[in-house]
Coordinates of C-alpha atoms and ligand atoms in Angstrom, one line a residue:
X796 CA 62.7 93.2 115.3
X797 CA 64.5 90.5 112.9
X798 CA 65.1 87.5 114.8
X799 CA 67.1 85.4 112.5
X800 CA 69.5 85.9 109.7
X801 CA 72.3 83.7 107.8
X802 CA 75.2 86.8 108.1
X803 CA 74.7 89.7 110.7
X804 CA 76.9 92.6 110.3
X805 CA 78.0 94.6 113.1
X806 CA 78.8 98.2 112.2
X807 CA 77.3 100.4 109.3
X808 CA 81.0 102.2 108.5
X809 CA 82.3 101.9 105.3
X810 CA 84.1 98.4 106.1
X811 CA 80.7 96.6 107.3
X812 CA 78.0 98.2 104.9
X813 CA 80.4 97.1 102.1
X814 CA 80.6 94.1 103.5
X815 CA 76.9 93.5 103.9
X816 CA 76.5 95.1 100.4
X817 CA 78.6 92.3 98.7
X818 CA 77.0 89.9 101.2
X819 CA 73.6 90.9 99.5
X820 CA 74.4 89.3 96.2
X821 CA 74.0 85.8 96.9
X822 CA 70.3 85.1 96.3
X823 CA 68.0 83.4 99.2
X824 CA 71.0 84.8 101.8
X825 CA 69.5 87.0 104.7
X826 CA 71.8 89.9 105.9
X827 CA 71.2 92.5 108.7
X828 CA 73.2 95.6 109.0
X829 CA 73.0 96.8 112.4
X830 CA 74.3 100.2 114.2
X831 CA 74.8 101.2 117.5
X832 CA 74.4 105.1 116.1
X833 CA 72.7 106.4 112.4
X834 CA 73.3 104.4 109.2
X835 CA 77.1 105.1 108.2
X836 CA 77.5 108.1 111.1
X837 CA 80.9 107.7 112.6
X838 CA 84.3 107.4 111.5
X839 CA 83.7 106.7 107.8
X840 CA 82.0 110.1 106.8
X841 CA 84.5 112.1 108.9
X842 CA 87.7 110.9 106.7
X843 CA 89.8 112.8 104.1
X844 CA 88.5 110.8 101.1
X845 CA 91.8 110.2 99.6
X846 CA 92.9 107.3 98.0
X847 CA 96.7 106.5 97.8
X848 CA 97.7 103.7 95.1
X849 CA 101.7 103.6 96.2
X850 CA 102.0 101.3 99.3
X851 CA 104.5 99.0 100.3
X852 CA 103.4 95.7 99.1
X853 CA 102.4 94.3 95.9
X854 CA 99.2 92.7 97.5
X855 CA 97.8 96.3 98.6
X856 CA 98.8 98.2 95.5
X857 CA 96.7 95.3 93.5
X858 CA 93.7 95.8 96.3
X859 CA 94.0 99.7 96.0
X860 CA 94.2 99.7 92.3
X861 CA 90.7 97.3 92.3
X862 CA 89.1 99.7 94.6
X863 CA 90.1 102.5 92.1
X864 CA 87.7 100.9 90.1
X865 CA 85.4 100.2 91.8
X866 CA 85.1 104.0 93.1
X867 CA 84.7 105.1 89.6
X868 CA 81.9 102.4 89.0
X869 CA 80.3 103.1 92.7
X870 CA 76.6 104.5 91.1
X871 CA 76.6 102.2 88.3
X872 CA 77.1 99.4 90.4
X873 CA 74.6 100.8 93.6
X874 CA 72.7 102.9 92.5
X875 CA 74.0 105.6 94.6
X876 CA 75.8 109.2 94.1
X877 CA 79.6 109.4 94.7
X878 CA 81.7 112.6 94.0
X879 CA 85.1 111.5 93.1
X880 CA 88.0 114.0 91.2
X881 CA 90.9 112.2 90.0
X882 CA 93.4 114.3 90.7
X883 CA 96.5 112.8 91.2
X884 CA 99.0 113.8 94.1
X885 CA 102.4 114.5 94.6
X886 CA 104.5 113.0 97.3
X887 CA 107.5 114.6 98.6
X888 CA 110.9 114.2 100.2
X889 CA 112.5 116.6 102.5
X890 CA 115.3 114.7 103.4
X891 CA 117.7 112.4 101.8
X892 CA 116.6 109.2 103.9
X893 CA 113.1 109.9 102.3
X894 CA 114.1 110.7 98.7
X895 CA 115.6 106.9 98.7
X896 CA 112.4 105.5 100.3
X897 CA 110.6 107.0 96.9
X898 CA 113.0 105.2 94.6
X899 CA 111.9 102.3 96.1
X900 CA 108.3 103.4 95.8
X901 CA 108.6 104.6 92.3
X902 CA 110.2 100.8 91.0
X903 CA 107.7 99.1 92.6
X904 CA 104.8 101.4 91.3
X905 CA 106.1 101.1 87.9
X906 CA 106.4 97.1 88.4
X907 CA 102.8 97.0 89.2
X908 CA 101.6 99.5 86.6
X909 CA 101.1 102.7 88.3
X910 CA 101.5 105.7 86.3
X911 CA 104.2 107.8 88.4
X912 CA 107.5 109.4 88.0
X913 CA 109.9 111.6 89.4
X914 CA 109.8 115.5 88.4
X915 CA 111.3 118.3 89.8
X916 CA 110.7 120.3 92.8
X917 CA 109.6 123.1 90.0
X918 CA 107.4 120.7 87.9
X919 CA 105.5 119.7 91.2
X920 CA 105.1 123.3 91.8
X921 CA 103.5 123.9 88.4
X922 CA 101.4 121.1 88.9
X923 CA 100.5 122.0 92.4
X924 CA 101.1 126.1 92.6
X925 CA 100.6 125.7 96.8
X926 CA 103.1 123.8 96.9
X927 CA 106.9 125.7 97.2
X928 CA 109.6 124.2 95.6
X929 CA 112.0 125.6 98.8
X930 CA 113.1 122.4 101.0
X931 CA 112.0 119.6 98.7
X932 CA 114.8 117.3 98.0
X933 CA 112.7 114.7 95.7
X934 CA 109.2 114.6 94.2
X935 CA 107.3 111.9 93.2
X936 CA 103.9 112.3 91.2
X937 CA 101.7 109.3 91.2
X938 CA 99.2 110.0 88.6
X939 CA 96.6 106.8 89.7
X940 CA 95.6 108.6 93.4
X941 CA 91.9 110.4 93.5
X942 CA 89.9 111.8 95.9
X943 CA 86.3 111.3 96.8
X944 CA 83.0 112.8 99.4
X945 CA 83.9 110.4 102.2
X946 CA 80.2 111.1 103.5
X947 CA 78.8 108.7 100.1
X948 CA 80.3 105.7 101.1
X949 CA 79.2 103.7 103.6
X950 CA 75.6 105.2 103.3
X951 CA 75.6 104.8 99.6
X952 CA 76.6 100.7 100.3
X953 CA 73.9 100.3 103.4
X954 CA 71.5 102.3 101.5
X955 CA 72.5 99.8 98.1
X956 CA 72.2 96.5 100.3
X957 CA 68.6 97.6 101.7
X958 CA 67.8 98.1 98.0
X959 CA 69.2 94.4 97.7
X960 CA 66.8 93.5 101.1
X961 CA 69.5 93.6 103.8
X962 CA 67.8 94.5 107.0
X963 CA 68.9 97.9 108.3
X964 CA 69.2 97.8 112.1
X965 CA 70.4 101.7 113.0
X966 CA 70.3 102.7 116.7
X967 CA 71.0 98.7 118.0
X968 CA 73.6 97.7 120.0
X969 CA 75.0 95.1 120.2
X970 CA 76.5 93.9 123.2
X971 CA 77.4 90.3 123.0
X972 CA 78.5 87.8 120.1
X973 CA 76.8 84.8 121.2
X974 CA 78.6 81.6 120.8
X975 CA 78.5 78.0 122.0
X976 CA 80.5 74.9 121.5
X977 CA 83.0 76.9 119.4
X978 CA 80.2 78.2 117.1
X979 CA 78.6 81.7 116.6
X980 CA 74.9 81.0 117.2
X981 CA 73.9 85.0 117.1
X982 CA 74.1 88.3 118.9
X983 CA 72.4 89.9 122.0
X984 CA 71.4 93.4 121.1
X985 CA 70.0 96.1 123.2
X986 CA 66.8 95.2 121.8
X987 CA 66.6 91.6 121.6
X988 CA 68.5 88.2 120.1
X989 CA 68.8 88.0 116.3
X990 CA 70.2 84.2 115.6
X991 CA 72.7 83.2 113.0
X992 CA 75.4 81.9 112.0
X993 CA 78.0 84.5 110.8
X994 CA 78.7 87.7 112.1
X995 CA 80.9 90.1 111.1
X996 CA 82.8 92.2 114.1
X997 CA 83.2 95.9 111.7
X998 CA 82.3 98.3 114.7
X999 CA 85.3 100.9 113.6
X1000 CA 86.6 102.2 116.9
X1001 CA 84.5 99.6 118.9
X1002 CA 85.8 96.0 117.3
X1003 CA 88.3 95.1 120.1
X1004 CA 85.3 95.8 122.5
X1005 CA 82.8 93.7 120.4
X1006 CA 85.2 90.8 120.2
X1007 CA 86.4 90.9 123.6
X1008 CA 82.7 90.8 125.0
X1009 CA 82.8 87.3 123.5
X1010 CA 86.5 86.2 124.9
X1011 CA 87.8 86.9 121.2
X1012 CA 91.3 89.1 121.1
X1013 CA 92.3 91.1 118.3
X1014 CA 95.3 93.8 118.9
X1015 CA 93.7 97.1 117.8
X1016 CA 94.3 100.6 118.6
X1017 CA 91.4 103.2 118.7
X1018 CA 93.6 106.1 117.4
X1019 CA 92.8 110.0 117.3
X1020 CA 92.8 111.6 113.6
X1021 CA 91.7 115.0 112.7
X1022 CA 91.5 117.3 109.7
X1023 CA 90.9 120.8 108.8
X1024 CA 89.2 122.4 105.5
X1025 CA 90.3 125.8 104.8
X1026 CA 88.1 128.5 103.5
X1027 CA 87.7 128.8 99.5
X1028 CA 91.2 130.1 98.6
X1029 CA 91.8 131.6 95.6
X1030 CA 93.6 129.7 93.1
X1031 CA 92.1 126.0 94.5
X1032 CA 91.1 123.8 91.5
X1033 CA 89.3 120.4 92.5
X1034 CA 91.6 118.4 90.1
X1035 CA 94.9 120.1 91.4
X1036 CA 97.1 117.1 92.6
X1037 CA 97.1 116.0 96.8
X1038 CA 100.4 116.6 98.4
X1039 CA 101.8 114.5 100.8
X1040 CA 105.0 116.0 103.1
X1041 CA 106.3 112.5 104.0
X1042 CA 108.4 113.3 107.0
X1043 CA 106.1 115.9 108.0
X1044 CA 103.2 113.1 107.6
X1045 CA 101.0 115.7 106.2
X1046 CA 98.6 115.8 104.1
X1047 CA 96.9 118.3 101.4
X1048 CA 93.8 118.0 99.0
X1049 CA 91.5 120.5 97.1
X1050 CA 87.9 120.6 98.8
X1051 CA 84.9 122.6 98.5
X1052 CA 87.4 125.7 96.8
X1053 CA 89.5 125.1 100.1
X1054 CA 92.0 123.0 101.5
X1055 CA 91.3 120.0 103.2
X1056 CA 94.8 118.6 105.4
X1057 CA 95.5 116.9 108.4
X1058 CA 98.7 115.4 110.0
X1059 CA 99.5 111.9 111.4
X1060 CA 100.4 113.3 114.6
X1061 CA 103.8 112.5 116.7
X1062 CA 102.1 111.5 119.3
X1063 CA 99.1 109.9 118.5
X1064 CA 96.1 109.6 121.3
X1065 CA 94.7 106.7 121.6
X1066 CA 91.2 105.5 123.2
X1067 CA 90.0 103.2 125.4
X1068 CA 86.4 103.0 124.0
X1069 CA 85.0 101.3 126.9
X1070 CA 86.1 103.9 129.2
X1071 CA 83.9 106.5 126.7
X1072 CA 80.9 105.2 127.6
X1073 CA 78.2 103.2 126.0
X1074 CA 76.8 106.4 124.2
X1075 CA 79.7 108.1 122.8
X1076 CA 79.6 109.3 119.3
X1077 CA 82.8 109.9 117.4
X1078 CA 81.7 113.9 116.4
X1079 CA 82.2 114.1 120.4
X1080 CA 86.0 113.4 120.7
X1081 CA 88.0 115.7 121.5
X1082 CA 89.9 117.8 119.3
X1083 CA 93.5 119.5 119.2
X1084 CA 94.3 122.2 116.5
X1085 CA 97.1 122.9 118.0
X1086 CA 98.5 119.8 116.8
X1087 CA 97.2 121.2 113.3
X1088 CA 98.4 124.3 114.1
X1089 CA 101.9 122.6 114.6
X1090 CA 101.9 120.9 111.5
X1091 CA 101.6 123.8 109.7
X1092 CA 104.6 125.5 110.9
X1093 CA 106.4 122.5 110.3
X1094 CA 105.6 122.4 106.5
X1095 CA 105.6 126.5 106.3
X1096 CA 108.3 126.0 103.5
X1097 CA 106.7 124.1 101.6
X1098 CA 102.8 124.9 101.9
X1099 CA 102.7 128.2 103.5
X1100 CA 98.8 128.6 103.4
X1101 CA 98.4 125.9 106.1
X1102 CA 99.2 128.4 108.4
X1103 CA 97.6 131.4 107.0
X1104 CA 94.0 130.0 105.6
X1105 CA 90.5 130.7 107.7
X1106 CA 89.8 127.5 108.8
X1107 CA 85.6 126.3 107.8
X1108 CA 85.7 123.0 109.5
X1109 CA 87.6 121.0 111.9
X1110 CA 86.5 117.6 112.2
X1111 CA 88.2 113.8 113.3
X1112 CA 87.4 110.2 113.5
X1113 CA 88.5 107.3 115.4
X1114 CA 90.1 104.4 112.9
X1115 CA 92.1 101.5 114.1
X1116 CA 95.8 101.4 113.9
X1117 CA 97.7 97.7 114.3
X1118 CA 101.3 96.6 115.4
X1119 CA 101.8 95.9 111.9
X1120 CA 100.2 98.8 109.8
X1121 CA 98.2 95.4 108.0
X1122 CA 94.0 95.5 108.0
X1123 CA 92.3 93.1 110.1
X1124 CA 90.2 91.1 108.0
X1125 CA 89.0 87.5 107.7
X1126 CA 88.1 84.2 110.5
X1127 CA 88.9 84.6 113.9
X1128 CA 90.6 81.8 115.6
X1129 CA 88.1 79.9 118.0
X1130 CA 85.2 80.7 116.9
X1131 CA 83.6 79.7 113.7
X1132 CA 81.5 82.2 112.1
X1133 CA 83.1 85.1 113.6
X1134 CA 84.7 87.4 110.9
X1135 CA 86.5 90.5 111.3
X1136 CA 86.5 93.6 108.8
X1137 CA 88.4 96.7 110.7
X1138 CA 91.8 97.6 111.6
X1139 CA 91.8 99.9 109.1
X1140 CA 95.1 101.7 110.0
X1141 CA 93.8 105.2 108.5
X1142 CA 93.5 103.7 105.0
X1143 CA 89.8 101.8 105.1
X1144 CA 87.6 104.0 103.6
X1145 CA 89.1 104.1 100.2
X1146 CA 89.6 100.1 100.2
X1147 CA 86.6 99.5 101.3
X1148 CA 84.9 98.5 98.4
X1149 CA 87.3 95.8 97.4
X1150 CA 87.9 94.7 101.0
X1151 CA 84.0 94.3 101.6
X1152 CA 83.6 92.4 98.4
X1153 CA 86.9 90.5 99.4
X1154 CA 85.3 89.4 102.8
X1155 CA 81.9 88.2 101.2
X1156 CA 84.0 86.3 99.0
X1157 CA 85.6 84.7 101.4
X1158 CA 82.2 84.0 103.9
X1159 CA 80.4 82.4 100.9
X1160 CA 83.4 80.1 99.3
X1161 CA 85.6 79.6 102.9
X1162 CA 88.8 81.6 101.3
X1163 CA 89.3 85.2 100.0
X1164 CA 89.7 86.0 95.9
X1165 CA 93.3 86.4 96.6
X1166 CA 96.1 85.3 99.4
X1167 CA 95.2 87.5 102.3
X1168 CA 97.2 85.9 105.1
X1169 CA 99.2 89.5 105.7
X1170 CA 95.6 90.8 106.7
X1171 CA 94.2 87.8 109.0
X1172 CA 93.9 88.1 112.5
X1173 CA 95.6 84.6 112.8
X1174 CA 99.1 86.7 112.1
X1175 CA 98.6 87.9 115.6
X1176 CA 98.5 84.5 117.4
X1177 CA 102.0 83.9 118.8
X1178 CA 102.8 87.9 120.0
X1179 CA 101.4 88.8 123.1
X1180 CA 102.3 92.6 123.4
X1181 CA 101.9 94.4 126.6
X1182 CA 99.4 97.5 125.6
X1183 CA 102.3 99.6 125.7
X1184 CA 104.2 97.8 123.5
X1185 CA 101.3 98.0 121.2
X1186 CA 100.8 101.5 121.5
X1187 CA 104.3 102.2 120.8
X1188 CA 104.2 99.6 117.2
X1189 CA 100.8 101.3 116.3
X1190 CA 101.7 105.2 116.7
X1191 CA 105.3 104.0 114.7
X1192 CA 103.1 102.3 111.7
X1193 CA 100.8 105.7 112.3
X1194 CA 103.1 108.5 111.9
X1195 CA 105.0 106.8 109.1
X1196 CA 102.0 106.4 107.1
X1197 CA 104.0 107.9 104.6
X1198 CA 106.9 105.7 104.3
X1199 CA 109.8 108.1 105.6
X1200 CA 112.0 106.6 107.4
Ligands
FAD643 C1 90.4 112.6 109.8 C2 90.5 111.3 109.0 C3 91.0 111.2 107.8 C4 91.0 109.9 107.1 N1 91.4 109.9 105.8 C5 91.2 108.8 105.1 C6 91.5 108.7 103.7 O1 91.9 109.7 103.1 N2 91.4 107.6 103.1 C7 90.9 106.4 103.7 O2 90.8 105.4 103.0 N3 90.7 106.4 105.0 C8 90.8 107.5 105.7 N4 90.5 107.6 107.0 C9 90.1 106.3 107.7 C10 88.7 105.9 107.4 O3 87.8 106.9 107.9 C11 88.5 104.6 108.1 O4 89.4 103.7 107.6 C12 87.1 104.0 107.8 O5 86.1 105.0 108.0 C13 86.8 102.9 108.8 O6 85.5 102.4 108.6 P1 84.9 101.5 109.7 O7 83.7 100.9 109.0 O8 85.9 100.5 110.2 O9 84.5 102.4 110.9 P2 83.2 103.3 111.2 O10 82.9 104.2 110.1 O11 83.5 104.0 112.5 O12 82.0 102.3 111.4 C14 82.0 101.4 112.6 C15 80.5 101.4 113.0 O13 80.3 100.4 114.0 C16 79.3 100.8 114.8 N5 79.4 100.0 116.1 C17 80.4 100.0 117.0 N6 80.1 99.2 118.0 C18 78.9 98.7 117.8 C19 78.0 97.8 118.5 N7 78.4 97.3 119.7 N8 76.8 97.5 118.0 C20 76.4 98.1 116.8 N9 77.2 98.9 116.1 C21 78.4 99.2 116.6 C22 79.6 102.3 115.0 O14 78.4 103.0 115.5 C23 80.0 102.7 113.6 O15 79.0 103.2 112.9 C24 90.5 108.8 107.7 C25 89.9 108.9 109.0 C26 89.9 110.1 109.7 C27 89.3 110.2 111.0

């Protein structure tokens, strides 16, 4: 095995193999991508794909709208396939509360150059025949958001970096950080000690575990998110727009001639990884479709099918909500060398490309292409939540992914 390198990577998701990718640029700089499980296996290929360009900051509508690009530049730039449809999407309001929350959205969208506007319950209707105009009190469509095969990315940027002579390292875990005087000086893995000195902590569900092996804190929540995809139903176009039920926290997309939703539950679960076991894989959790099942009832009005479509495949992943809703990415306090790229609050796979290149950028030059303070772990420093208390911030940021109120 590899016994030295100037940047290890921890985790082969979409947020480390993009990372290492990036990484791979610089010339005469040795990177190793290592894996506990396959190349790219866990959370990242199990997501919806979607990307949203509204969110509630200028800083992440700027991100989102680079990684836009980048999607649509992903084989030119590695070499690798990636299916994307740019659909568009249309989010709605049922309620009042929500309606203004989209008026907010809409002038800050427009501020930053998004193409979106507000049309009529019967306009997103004709855009989107699935979706029933009965119940919706205000409709947004936001012409920038796409969809893409969430199973491309992360192998399609591991499989890119190895082109670039990054060290793959699948099956390897790794089970300390090694640092002295203050310094990262390596890690341990199951299968020996690679020496360096930068690692990157992007092990998805398993960050706050990494870190913490190594006395490093970082407030993350291992959180439950699952998805159906309906049977081809007649009708389905793959450019039909996404739907997004705000209060419902629902989502809808055009997949395979199906559907593809899921929900952002009420009640999120979260994991305690370590209690998992050393072995776990993510296609192991769990599952609830009666949560799905739920969901649908709630939206009945407005997308009846949920509740009436065969269902092909029911799947779910484990991303990492924060307190804050904000990524994790950057230094950690205490340590030099050790970098985070996770906390991905349900939102990582579609910035990954920008945040990867983002995180290179700032390993390589000692500060990030733009101000990312809102996304560095050093945010957390003075707040010392109880795990309840966290629990509590994160399934609040979780089921308002949305924005309703
Ligand atoms: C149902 C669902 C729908 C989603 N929809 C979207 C969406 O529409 N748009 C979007 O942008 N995002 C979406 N997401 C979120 C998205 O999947 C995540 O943000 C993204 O995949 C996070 O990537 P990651 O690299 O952090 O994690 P992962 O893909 O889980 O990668 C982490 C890797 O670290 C490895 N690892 C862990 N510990 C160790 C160790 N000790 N040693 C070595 N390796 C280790 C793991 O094996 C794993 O491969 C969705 C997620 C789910 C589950």
């Amino acid at each position: 095995m590899i016994s030295k390198a100037d940047a290890i990577v921890i985790g082969s998701g979409a947020l480390g193999a993009a990372t290492a990718y990036y990484l791979s640029k610089r010339k005469d700089f040795s990177v190793v991508l290592i894996d506990k499980h396959d190349i790219g296996s866990q959370t990242s290929p199990r997501a919806a794909g979607m990307v949203s360009c509204v969110r509630k900051s200028d800083l992440m509508i700027g991100l989102i709208k680079d990684a836009c690009r980048k999607i649509e530049t992903f084989t030119e730039e590695t070499g690798q396939p990636l299916d994307w449809v740019h659909s568009g999407s249309l989010r709605i309001a049922r309620r009042p509360q929500d309606a203004e929350v989209i008026k907010d959205d809409l002038e800050r969208g427009r501020r930053m150059g998004l193409d979106v506007d507000l049309i009529s319950p019967e306009q997103a209707h004709r855009l989107n025949p699935f979706l029933k105009p009965t119940g919706v009190v205000t409709a947004m469509r936001i012409g920038d958001d796409r969809y893409f095969d969430p199973a491309q990315v992360a192998v399609g940027f591991a499989r890119a970096a190895a082109a670039q002579s990054v060290t793959l390292l699948p099956k390897t875990d790794v089970l300390a950080v090694n640092i002295t005087a203050g310094k990262v000086t390596g890690v341990t893995t199951a299968k020996g000690i690679i020496e360096g000195p930068i690692v990157v902590d992007a092990a998805g569900a398993w960050t706050r575990q990494v870190a913490e092996a190594s006395g490093i804190g970082v407030p993350l929540v291992p959180t439950r998110q699952h998805l159906i995809i309906t049977e081809p139903l007649d009708g389905v176009r793959a450019d039909l727009p996404m739907v997004q039920i705000m209060d419902a926290a629902v989502y809808a997309r055009p997949c395979h001639g199906g559907l593809l939703w899921g929900v952002y539950e009420e009640t999120p679960q979260f994991f305690d990884m370590q209690s998992l076991g050393a072995s776990f894989d993510v296609k192991d959790m769990p599952l609830d479709i009666e949560v799905l099942r739920s969901a649908a009832t709630d939206v009945k009005d407005q997308l009846p099918v949920l509740e009436t479509a065969q269902v092909r495949e029911f799947r779910g992943g484990i991303p990492t909500m924060t307190a804050d809703g904000h990524h994790v990415l950057g230094p950690a306090p205490g340590a030099t060398g050790f970098y985070f790229a996770s906390g991905c609050n349900v939102a990582g796979l579609s910035i990954s490309p920008t945040l990867g290149e983002a995180l290179a950028s700032w390993i390589m030059l000692g500060k990030p292409p733009v101000d990312l303070s809102p996304m560095s772990v050093m945010r957390f420093q003075n707040q010392s939540w109880s795990e309840s208390q966290l629990q509590k911030e994160a399934a609040w940021q979780y089921r308002h992914f949305y924005g309703a109120v």
